[in-house]
PDB file of C-alpha atoms in Angstrom:
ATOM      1  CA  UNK A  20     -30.233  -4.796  -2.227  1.00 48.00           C
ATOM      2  CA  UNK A  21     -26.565  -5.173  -1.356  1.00 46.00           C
ATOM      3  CA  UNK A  22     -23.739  -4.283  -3.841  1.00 49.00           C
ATOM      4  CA  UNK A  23     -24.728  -5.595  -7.333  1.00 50.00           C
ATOM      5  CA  UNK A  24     -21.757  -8.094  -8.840  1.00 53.00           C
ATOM      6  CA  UNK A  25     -19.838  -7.972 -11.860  1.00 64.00           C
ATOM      7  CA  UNK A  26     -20.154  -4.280 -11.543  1.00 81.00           C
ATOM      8  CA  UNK A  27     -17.273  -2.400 -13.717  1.00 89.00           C
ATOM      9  CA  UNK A  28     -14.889   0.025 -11.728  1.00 95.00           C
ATOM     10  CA  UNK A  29     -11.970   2.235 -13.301  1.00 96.00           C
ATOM     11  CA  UNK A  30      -9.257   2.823 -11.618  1.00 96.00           C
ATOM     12  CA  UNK A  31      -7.474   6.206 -12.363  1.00 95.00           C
ATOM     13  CA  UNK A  32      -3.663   6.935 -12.365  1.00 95.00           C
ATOM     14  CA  UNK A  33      -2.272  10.433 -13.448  1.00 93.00           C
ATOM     15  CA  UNK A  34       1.564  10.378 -14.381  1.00 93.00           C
ATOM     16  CA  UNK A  35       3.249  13.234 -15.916  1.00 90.00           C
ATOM     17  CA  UNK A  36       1.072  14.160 -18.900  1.00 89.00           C
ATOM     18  CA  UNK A  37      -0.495  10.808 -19.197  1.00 93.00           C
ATOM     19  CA  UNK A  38      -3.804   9.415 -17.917  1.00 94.00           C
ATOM     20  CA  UNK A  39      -4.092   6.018 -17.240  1.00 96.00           C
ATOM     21  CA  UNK A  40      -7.528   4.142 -16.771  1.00 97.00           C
ATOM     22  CA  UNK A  41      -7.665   0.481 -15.571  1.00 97.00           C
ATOM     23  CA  UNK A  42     -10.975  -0.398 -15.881  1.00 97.00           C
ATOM     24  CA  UNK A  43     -11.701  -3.657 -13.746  1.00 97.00           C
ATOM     25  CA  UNK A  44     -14.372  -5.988 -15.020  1.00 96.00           C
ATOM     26  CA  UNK A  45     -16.306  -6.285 -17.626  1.00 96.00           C
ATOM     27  CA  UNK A  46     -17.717  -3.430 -20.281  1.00 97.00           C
ATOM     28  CA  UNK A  47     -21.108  -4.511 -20.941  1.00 96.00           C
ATOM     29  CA  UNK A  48     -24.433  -2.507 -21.751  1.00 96.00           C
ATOM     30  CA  UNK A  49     -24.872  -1.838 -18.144  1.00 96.00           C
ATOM     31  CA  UNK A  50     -21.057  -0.520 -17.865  1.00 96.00           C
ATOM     32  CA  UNK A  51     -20.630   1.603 -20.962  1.00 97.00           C
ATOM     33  CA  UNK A  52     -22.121   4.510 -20.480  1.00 96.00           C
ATOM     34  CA  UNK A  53     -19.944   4.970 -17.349  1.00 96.00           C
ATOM     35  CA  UNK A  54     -16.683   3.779 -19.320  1.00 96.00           C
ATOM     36  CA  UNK A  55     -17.397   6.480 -22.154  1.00 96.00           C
ATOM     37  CA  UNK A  56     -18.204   9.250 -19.723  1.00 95.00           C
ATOM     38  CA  UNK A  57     -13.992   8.396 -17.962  1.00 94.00           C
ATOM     39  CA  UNK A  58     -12.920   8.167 -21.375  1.00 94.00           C
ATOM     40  CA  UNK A  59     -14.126  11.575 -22.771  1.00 91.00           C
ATOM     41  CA  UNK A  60     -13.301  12.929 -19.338  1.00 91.00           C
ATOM     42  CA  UNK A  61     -10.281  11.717 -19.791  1.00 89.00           C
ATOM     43  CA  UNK A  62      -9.712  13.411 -23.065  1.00 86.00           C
ATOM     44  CA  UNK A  63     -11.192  16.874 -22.760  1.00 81.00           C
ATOM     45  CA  UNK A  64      -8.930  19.453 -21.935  1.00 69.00           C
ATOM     46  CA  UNK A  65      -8.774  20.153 -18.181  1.00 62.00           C
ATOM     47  CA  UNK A  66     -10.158  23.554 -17.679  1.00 60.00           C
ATOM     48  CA  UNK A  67      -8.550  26.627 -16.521  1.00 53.00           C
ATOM     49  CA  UNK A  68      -8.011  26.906 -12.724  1.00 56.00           C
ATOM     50  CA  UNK A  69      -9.500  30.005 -11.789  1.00 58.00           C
ATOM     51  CA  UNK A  70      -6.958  30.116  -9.271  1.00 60.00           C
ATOM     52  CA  UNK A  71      -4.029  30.353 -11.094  1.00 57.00           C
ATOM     53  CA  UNK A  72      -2.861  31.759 -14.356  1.00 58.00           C
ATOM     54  CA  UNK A  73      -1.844  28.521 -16.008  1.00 57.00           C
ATOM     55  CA  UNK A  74      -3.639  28.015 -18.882  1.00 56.00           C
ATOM     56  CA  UNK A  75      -5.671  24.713 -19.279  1.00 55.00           C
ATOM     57  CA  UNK A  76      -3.686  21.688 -20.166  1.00 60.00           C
ATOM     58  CA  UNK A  77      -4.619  19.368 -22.582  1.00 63.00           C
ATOM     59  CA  UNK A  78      -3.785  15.994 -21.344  1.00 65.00           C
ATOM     60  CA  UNK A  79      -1.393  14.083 -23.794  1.00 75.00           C
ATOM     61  CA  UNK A  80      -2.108  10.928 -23.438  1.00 89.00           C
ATOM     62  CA  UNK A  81      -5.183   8.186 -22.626  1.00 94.00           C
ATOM     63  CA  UNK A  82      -3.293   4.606 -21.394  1.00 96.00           C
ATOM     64  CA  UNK A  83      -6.133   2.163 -21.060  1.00 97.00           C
ATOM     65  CA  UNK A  84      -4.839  -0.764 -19.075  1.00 98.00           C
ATOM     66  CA  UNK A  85      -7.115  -3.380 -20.152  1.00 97.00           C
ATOM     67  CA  UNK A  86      -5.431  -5.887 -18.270  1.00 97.00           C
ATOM     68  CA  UNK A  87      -8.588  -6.520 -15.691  1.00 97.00           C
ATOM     69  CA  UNK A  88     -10.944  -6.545 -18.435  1.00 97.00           C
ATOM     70  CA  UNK A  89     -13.042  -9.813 -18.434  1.00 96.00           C
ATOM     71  CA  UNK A  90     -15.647  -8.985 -20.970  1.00 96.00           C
ATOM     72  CA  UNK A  91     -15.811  -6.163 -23.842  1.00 97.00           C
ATOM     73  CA  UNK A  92     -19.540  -6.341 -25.412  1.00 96.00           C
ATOM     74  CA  UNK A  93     -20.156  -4.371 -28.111  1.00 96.00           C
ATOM     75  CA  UNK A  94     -21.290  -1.004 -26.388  1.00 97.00           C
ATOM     76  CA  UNK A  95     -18.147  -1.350 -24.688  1.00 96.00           C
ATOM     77  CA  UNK A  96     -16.863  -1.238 -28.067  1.00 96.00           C
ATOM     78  CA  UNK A  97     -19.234   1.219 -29.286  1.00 96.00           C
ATOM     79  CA  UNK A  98     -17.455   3.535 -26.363  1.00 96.00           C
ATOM     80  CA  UNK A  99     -14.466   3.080 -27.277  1.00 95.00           C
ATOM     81  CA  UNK A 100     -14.991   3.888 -30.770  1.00 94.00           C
ATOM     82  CA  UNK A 101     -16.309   7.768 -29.808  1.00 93.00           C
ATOM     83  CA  UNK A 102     -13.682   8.025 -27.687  1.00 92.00           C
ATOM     84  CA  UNK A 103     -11.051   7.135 -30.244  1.00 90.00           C
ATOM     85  CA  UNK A 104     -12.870   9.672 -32.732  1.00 88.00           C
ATOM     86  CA  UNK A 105     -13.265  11.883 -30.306  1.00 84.00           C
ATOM     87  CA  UNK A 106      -9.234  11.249 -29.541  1.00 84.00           C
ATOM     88  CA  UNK A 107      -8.526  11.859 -33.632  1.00 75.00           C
ATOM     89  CA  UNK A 108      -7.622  16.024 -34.124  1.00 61.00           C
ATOM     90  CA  UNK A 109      -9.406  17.275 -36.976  1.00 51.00           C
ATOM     91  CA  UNK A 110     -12.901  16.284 -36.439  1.00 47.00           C
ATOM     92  CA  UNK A 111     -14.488  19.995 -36.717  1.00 46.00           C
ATOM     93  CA  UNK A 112     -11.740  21.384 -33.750  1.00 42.00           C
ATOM     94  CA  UNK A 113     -10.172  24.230 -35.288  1.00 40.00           C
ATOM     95  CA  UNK A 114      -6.406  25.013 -33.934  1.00 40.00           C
ATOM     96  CA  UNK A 115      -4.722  21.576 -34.994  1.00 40.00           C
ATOM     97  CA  UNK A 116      -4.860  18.627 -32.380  1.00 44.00           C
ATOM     98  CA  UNK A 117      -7.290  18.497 -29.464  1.00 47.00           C
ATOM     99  CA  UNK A 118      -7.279  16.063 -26.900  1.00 55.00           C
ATOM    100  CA  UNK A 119      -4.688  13.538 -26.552  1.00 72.00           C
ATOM    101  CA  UNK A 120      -4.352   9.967 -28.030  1.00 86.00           C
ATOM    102  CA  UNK A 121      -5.249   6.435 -26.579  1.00 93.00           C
ATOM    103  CA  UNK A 122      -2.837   4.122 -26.250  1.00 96.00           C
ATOM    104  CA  UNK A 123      -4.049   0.282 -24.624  1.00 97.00           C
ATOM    105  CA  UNK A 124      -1.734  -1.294 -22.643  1.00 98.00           C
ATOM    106  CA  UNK A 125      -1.871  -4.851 -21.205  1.00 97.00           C
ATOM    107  CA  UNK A 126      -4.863  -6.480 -23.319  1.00 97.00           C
ATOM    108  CA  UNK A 127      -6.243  -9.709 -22.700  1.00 97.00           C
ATOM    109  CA  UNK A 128      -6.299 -12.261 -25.981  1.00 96.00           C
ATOM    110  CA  UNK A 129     -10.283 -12.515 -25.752  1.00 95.00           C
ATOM    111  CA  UNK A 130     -10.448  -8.836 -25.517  1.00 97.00           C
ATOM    112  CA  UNK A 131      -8.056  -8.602 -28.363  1.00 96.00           C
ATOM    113  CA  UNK A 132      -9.472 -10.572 -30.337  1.00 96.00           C
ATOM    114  CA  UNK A 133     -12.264  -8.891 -29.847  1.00 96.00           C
ATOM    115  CA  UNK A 134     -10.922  -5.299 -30.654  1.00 96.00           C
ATOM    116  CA  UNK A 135      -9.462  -7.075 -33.924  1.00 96.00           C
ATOM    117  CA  UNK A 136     -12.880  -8.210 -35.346  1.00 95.00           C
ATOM    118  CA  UNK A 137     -14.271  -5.011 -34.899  1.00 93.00           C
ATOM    119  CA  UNK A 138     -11.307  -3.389 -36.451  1.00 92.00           C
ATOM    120  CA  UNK A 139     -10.764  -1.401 -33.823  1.00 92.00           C
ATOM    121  CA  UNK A 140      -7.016  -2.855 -32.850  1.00 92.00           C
ATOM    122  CA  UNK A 141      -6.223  -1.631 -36.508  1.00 91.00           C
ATOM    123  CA  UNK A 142      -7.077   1.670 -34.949  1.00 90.00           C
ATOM    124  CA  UNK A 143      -5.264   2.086 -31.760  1.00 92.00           C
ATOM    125  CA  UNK A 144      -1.325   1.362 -31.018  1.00 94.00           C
ATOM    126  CA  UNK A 145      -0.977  -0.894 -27.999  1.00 95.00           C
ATOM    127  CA  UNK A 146       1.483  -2.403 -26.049  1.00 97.00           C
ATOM    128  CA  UNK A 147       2.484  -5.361 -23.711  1.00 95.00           C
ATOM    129  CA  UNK A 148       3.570  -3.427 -20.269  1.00 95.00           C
ATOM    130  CA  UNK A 149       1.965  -0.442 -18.940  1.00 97.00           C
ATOM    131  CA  UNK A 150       5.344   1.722 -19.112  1.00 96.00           C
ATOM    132  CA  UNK A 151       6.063   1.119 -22.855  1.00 96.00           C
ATOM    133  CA  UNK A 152       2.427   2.201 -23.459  1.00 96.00           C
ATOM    134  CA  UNK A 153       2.780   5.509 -21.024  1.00 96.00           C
ATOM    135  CA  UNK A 154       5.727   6.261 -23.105  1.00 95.00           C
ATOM    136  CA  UNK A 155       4.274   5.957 -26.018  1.00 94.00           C
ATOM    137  CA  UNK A 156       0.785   8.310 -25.160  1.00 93.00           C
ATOM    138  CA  UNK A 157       3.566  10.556 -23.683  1.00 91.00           C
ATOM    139  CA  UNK A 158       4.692  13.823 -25.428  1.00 76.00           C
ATOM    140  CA  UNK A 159       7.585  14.693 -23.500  1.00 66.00           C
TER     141      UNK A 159
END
């Protein structure tokens, strides 16, 4: 069949206690599942290394670089939605805050405009560069 086009691929970037996904393409029907499974991924607390006797670390921060983005449908959207509730503490987790908190970086004025008719810019604090929007998903 030979590699389908126009398929979407993340890319992944760990610094300090911030995850950054760049997700390259565009986050249609066929994509979303995929995107939602990096994004909650993403957000769930690493698990205990049997190996060692840190205990697991919750990631701080989610930076989605949207900057490669060409399309956001609206199960892209839909994804992004459970993973920004899923992001939110208080939704059943006892012990305060669980998981970290999504911060876009980089978006694209289609794929703003986008986010803002679905209300979902409202919703999620982003920023022009990719460092300002590390910093800010950062708790150190």
């Amino acid at each position: 069949m030979g590699k389908s086009e126009g398929l979407m691929q993340i890319a992944e970037e760990v610094r300090g206690d911030v995850t950054i996904l760049r997700p390259v393409g565009p986050i249609d029907s066929a994509a979303a599942p995929r995107f939602e499974a990096r994004l909650f991924a993403a957000l769930a607390p690493a698990t205990a290394d049997a190996a060692s006797d840190e205990p697991a670390r919750t990631p701080a921060g989610l930076v989605l670089d949207l900057s490669a983005v060409t399309q956001l449908t609206p199960a892209g959207l839909r994804s992004l939605l459970l993973a920004v509730r899923q992001a939110r503490p208080g939704a059943g987790n006892a012990g305060g805050r669980s998981g970290g908190r999504i911060v876009l970086a980089a978006v694209p004025g289609p794929i703003r405009g986008v986010l803002e008719e679905a209300g979902l810019a409202a919703l999620l604090e982003s920023h022009g560069d990719l460092d300002a929007a590390v910093r800010a998903a950062s708790r150190q």
